[in-house]
Every structure is written in C-alpha cells, then in structure tokens.
Coordinates of C-alpha atoms in Angstrom, one line a residue:
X1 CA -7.7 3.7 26.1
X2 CA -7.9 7.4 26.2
X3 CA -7.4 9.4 22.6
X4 CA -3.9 10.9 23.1
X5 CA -4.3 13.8 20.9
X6 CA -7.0 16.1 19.5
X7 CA -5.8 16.3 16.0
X8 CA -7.3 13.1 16.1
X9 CA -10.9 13.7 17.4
X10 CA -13.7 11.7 15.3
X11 CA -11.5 8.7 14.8
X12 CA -10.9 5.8 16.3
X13 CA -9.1 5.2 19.9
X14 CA -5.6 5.7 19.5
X15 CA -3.6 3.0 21.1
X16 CA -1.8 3.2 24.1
X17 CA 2.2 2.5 22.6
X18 CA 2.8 1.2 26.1
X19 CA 0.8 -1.8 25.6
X20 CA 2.2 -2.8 22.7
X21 CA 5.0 -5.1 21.5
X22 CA 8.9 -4.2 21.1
X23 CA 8.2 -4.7 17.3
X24 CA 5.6 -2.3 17.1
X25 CA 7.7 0.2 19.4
X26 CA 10.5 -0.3 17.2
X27 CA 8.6 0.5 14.0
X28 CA 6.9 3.3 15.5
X29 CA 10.1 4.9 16.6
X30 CA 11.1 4.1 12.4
X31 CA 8.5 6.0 11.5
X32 CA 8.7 8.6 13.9
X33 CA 12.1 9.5 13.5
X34 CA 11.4 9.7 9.2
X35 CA 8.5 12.1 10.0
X36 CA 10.4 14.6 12.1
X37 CA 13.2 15.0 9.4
X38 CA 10.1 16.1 7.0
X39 CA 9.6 19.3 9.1
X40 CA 12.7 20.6 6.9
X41 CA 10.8 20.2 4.0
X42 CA 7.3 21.6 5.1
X43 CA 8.4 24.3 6.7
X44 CA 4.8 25.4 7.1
X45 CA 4.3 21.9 9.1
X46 CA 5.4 22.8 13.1
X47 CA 5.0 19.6 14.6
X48 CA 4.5 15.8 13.1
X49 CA 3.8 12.8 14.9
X50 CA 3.0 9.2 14.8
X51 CA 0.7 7.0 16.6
X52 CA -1.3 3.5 16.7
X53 CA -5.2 3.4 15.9
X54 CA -7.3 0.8 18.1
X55 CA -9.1 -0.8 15.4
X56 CA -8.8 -4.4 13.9
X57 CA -8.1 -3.6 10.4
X58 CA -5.7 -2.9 7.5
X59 CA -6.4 1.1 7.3
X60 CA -4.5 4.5 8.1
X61 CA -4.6 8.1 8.1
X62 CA -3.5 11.7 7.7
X63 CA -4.9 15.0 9.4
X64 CA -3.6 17.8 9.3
X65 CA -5.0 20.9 11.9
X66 CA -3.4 24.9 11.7
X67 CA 0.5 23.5 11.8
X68 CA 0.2 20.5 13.4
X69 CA -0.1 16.5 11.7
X70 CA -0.3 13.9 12.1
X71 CA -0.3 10.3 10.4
X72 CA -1.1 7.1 12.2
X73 CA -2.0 3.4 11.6
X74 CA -4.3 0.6 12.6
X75 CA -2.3 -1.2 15.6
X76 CA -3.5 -4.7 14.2
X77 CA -2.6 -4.1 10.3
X78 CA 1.7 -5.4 11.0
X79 CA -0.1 -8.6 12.8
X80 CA -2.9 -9.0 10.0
X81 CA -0.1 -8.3 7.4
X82 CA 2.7 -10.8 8.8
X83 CA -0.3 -13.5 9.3
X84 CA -0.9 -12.7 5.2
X85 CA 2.6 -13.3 4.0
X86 CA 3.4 -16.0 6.5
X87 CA 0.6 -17.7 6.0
X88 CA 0.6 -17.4 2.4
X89 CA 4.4 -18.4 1.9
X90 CA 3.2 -22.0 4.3
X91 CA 1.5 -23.3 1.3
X92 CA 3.6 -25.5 -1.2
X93 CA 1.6 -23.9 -3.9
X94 CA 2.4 -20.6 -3.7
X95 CA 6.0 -19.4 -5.6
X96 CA 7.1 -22.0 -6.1
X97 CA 10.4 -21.0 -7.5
X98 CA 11.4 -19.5 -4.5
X99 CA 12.7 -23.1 -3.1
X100 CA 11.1 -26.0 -2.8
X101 CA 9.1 -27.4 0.7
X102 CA 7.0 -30.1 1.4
X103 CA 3.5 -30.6 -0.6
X104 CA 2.0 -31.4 2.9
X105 CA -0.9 -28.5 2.8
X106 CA -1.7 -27.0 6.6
X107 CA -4.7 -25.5 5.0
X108 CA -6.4 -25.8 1.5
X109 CA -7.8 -21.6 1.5
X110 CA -6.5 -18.7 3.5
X111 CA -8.0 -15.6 4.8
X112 CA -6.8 -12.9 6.9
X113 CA -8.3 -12.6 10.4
X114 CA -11.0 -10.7 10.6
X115 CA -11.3 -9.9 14.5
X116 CA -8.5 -10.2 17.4
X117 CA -10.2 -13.5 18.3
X118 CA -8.8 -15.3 15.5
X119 CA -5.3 -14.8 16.6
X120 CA -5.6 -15.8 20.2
X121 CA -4.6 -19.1 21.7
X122 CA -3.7 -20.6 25.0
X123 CA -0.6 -21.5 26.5
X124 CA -0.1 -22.5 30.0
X125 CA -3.6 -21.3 30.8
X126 CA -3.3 -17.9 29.5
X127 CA -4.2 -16.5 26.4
X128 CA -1.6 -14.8 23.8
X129 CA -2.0 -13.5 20.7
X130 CA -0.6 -15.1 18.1
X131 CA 0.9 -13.7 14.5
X132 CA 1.6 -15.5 12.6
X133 CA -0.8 -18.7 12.3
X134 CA 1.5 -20.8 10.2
X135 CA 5.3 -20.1 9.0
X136 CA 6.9 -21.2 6.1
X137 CA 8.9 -24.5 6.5
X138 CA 12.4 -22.8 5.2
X139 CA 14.5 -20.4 6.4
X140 CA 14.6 -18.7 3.0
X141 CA 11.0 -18.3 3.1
X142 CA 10.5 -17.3 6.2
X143 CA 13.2 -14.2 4.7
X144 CA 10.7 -14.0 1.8
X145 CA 7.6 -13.5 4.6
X146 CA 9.2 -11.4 6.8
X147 CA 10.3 -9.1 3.3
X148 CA 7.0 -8.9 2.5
X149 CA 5.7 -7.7 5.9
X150 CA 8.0 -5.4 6.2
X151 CA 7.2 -3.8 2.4
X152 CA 3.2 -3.6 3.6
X153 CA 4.1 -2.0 6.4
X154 CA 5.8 1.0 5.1
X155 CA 3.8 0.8 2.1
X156 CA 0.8 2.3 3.9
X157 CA 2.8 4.2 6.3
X158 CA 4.2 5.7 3.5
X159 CA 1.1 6.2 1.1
X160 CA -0.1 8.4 4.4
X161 CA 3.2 10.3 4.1
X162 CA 2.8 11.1 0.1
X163 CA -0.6 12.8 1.1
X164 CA 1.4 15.0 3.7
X165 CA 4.6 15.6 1.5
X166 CA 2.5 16.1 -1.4
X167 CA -0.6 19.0 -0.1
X168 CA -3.4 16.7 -0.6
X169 CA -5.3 18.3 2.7
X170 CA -4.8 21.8 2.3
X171 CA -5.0 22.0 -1.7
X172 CA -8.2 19.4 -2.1
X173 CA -10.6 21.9 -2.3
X174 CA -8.7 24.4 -4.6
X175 CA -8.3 21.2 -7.1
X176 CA -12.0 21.1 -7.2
X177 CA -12.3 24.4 -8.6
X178 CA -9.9 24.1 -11.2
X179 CA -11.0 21.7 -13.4
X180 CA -14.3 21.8 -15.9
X181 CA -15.9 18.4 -14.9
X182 CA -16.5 17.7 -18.9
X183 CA -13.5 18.7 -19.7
X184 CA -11.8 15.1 -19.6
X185 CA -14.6 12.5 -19.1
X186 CA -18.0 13.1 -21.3
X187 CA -21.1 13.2 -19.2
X188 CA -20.1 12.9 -15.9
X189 CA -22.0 14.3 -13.2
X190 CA -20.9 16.1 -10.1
X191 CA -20.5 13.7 -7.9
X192 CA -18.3 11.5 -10.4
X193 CA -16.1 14.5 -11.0
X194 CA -15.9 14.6 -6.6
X195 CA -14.9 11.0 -6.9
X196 CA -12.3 11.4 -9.6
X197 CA -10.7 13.8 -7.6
X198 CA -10.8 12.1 -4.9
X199 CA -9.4 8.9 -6.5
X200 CA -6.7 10.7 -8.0
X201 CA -5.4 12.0 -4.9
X202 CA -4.8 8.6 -3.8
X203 CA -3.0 7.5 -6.9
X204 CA -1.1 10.1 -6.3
X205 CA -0.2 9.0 -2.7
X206 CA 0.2 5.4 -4.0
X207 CA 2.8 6.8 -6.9
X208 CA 4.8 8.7 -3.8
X209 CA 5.0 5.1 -2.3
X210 CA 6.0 3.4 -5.0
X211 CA 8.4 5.6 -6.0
X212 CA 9.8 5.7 -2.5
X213 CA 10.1 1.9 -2.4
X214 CA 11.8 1.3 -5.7
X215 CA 14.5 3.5 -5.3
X216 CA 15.1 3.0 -1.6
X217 CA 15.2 -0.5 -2.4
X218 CA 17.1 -1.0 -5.9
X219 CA 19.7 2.2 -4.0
X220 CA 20.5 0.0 -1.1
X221 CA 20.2 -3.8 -2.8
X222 CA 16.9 -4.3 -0.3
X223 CA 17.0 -7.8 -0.8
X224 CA 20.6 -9.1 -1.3
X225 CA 21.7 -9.7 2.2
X226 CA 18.3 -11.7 2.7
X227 CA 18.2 -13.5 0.0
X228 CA 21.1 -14.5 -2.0
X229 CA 21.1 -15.7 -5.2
X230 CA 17.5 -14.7 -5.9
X231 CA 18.0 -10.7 -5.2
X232 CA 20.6 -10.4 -8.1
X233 CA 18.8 -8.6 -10.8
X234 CA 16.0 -6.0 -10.3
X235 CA 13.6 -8.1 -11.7
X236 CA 13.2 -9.8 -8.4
X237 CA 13.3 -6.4 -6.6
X238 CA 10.8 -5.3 -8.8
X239 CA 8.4 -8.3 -8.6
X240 CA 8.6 -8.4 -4.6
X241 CA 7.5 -4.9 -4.3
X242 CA 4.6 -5.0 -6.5
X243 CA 3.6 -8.4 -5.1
X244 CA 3.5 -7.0 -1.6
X245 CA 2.0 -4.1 -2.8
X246 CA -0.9 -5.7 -4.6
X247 CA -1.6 -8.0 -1.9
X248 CA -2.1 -4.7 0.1
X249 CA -4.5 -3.6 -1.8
X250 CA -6.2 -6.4 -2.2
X251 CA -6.9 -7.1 1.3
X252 CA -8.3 -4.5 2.6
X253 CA -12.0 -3.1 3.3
X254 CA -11.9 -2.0 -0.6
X255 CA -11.9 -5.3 -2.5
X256 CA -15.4 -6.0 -1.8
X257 CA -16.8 -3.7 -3.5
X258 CA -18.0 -3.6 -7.1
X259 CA -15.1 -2.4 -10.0
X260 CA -17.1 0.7 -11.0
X261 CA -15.4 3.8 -10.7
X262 CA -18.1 5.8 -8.8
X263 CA -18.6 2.9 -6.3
X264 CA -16.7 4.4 -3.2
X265 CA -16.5 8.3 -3.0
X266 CA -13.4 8.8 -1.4
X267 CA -10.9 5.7 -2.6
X268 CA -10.7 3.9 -5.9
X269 CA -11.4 0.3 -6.0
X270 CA -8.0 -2.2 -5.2
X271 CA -8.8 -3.6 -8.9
X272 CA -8.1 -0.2 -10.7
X273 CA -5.6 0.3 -8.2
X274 CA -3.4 -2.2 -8.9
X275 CA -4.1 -1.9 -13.0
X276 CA -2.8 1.6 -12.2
X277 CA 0.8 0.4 -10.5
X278 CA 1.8 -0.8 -14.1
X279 CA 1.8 2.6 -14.5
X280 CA 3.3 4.3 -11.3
X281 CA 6.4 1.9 -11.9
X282 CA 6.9 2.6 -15.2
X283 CA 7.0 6.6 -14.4
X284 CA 9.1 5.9 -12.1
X285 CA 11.5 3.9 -13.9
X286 CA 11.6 6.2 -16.7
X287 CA 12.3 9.2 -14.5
X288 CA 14.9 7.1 -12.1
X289 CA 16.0 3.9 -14.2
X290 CA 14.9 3.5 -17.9
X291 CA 17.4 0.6 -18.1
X292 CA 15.5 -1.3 -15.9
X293 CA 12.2 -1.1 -17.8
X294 CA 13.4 -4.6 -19.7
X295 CA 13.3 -6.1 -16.6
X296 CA 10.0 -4.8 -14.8
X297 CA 7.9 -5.8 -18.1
X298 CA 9.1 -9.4 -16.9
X299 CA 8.7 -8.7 -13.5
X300 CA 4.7 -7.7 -13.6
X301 CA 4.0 -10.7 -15.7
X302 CA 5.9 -12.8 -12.6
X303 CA 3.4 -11.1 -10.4
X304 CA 1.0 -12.0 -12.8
X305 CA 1.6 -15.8 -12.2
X306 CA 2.1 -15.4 -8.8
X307 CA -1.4 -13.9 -8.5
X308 CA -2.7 -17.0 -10.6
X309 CA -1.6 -19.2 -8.0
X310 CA -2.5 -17.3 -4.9
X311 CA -6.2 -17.1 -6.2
X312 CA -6.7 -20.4 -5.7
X313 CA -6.7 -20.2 -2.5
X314 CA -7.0 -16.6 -1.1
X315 CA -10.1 -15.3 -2.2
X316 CA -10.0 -11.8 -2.7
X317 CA -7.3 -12.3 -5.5
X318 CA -9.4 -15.0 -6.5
X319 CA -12.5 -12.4 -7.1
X320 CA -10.2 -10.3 -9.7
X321 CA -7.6 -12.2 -11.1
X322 CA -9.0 -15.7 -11.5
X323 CA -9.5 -14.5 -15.8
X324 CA -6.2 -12.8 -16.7
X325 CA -7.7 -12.2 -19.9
X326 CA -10.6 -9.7 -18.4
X327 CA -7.7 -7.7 -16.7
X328 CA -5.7 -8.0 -19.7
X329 CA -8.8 -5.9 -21.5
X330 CA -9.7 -3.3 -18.8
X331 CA -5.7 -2.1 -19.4
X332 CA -6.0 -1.7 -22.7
X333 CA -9.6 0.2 -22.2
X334 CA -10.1 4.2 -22.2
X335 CA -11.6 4.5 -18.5
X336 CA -7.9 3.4 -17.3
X337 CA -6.3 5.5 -19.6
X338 CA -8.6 8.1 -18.3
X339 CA -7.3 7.4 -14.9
X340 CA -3.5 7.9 -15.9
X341 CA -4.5 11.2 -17.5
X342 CA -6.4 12.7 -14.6
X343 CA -3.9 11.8 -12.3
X344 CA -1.1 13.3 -14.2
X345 CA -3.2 16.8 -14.4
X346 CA -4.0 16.6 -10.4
X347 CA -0.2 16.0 -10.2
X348 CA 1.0 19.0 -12.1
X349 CA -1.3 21.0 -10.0
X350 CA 0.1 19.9 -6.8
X351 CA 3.9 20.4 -7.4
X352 CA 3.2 24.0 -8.4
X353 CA 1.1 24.7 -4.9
X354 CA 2.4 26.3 -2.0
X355 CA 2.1 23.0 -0.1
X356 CA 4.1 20.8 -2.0
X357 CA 7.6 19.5 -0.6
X358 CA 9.0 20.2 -3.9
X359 CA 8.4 24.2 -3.4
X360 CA 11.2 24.0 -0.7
X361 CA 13.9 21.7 -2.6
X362 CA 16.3 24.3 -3.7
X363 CA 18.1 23.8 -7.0

C-alpha cells in the first residue's frame, strides 16, 4: 500500500480507505467533513485532510507542511478500541451498576490484541477479522460498549485536532525560547526543560479534547437516547467520558514506561496524564458549567471505583491504580502542581500567537 501523500513521508504506510470497512469509511468521512470546516478558522491552513495509518496500534498524528495538514490515525486503533470496551463490559465484574448479567466469566484477565493475528478467525474456510472478541450479554451494555468506542475514537482524533487548532507545530520552537528553564522547576537541565515543553503541549491537546467532549456531550444529552434512565444527570456524562478517556491513555504504547517525568521525551506518561484530567475538567467546568462541579467531584471518584475493578483484570490499570492511596499522594504533590502551572503558562502563550484559532474568532 502506496503512501498517498507526501506530507506524510517518514511515517508509516497510509492505508488504502478502499480496503477498509463501511464503519471506518463512515468515520473517516466524520472526520473529514469536521476538518474542512476548520479552514475558516486557520485561515493560514489551505488544505486539511484525513487519512488511515497502516500500523497495528493505538497512535495518531499531526504534520503540518507550508499550508497544507494533515491529521491521521492508526487504521487498527477503532478495532483494538471496540475489542477494549466490548471486551471489558463481557465481564460480570466490571460496573456493575450498569445492569446486572450473568457471573458466568468468558475470561478471568483481558488484554488488548497486540497484532492483527489475534483478531482473525475462520469461517467457512476463510479467514475474517473479528472485533470484537466477546460482547456484552445486554442490550444496554452493548449501548455502554459501543459509547465508549465511539468517545476513544474521537478522543484521539480530536487530541490531533487541538495540536492543529491550537499552533503546536509552527509555535514549538518559539515556546522554547521564551521561557528561563529555572524559572519554574529548580535544577532542571536542558533536556528536562525540552521534555516539559514537550509534555505540556500535549496537555494542552488533551485539554482541547476534553473540552470538546464535555460540552459537545452535556449540549446535546450524548447519552440520553442510549441509555435511559442512567444518562439523567451529568454525573454519568461526566464519569463515561473520563472513563473512556483514561482507558485511552492507559492502553497505549505509553503505560509501560516508568512514572518519571523525564522518561519519554516527547509525551508524558498515561499516569500523569490521567492525574492531570482532574484538572482539564475542572477548567473546563469552571469556564463552561460551574454548577456542574458538585457532580464531577462524584463522578471522578465513580471512575475511581470503576478503575478498582477493571485492575483486576486488565493489567495496565492494574500497574497504576491497584493502591488508590499512592495516586491519592502524587495529586496532592508539587511535581503535579508543577505540571498544571506549566501548562497554563504554555497555554497563555499559544492563544496570543499568530497560529492560534482564537486570533480569528471575532468578538
């Protein structure tokens, strides 16, 4: 499969969209059709497009060449994510509250596929691919599943979009320049200060999803129609976002590394990550609904508990959330509260540059 377009030389194959399933078509055309209204609001953006990586993993990108860009996604990621939350809702175990199915288990631990192979079977002699593995017993969780996928999905579509709307390419290397490395965090070299900035671009992407979600979702009562009876207040809203979100984060390349904040150069860790959506909703709240924020302190301890119970038998949650009381700590410590701060200065820069979406909204 040839690469379609040169923006994207030095990545992966992108994937033919002929080959490909009505569902991904369909959510390609989604996506397609929200990028090309965009072009009103970066003017100095010609021409955006969207396109399918080869590549058997939960991972995306943005590039950005003269006044062309471009944003694409791992084909596999809507199969490996609809595997997760299918496979995840099967077991009797896992929130519970949501209605009650049989305690017959159809597995005692889960973990996403890891190569294309683990999704194929054979029927009639020929081989299919086949996502998801298990479903849920009932119709309501299947709803829940599907709500889930669906969340992941533009999640990272639209973490991709928040580096776009927001100038990440084109003001990265001015950002470098314009802070003192001491001038927040004592002793920190060079390189630490390049990962800081780094990390704090992708907060900032993160925060531009998040944001995007919660209002898109609490505007147009996202879960209502789906699920009646559970979608009544926010609090559920709130608690399904996050939960999808998190298990984003959690499952991909990311969450085997160590917690340390200089570990990966270009991404923060999933831990600090997710320590930092407490934080992104609660902006967000306070800027869009400040009568909800009752209701989302009840909502992250709900994803709390669910997280409990999903360690047991999905493993990377397991590996960060299996001692509430250690998370509990590194909240209340100053290297996240560092975090929050940094990403709030790289912020500020980034609405005032030239590149920003905002510089076009007109008053």
């Amino acid at each position: 499969m040839a690469n379609l377009d040169p923006i994207l030389v030095g990545y992966k194959d992108v994937y033919d969209v002929a080959l490909v399933d009505e569902a991904l078509i369909n959510l390609q055309e989604t996506y397609t059709d929200y990028l090309s209204g965009l072009r009103i609001a970066l003017p100095y953006i010609q021409n955006i497009s969207f396109c399918y990586l080869n590549n058997f993993s939960i991972n995306a990108l943005t590039n950005v060449i003269d006044d062309r860009a471009v944003i694409a996604t791992t084909i596999y990621a809507p199969l490996i994510f609809s595997d997760l939350f299918y496979g995840l809702l099967s077991h009797p175990s896992i929130l519970r509250d949501l209605d009650n199915q049989s305690e017959v288990k159809k597995f005692s631990s889960y973990s996403i596929p890891k190569s294309l192979n683990e999704l194929e079977s054979e029927e009639n002699g020929t081989k299919v691919i086949r996502s998801p593995r298990w479903r849920p017993e009932t119709l309501l969780r299947n709803s829940y599943a599907a709500m889930l996928t669906n969340i992941a999905n533009d999640f990272l579509f639209l973490h991709e979009t928040g580096h776009l709307l927001h100038g990440h390419l084109p003001m990265r290397g001015k950002i470098l320049k314009c802070f003192d490395p001491l001038m927040a965090f004592d002793d920190i070299t060079d390189t630490e200060y390049f990962c800081l900035i780094n990390h704090a671009l992708e907060y900032d992407a993160d925060w531009f999803s998040i944001k995007y979600l919660i209002d898109f979702g609490i505007r147009n009562e996202l879960l209502s129609s789906k699920l009646a009876g559970l979608a009544e207040t926010p609090r559920f809203l709130l608690r399904t976002l996050v939960l999808a979100v998190a298990l984003v984060m959690f499952s991909g390349d990311l969450s085997q590394y160590a917690t340390d904040m200089y570990k990966c150069k270009t991404h923060p860790h999933s831990y600090w990550r997710f320590l930092t959506l407490y934080s992104t909703v609660d902006t967000t709240l306070d800027e869009l609904y400040p009568e909800l924020k009752p209701q989302w302190k009840a909502a992250f301890n709900d994803v709390l508990i669910d997280l409990k119970y999903i360690a047991d038998i999905y493993e990377p949650v397991k590996r960060w959330f299996s001692n509430s009381s250690s998370m509990g700590n590194d909240l209340a410590n100053g290297h996240f509260e560092k975090i929050v701060t940094e990403h709030s200065k790289i912020a500020d820069i980034l609405k005032n540059s030239p590149y920003h979406f905002l510089t076009y909204q007109t008053p």
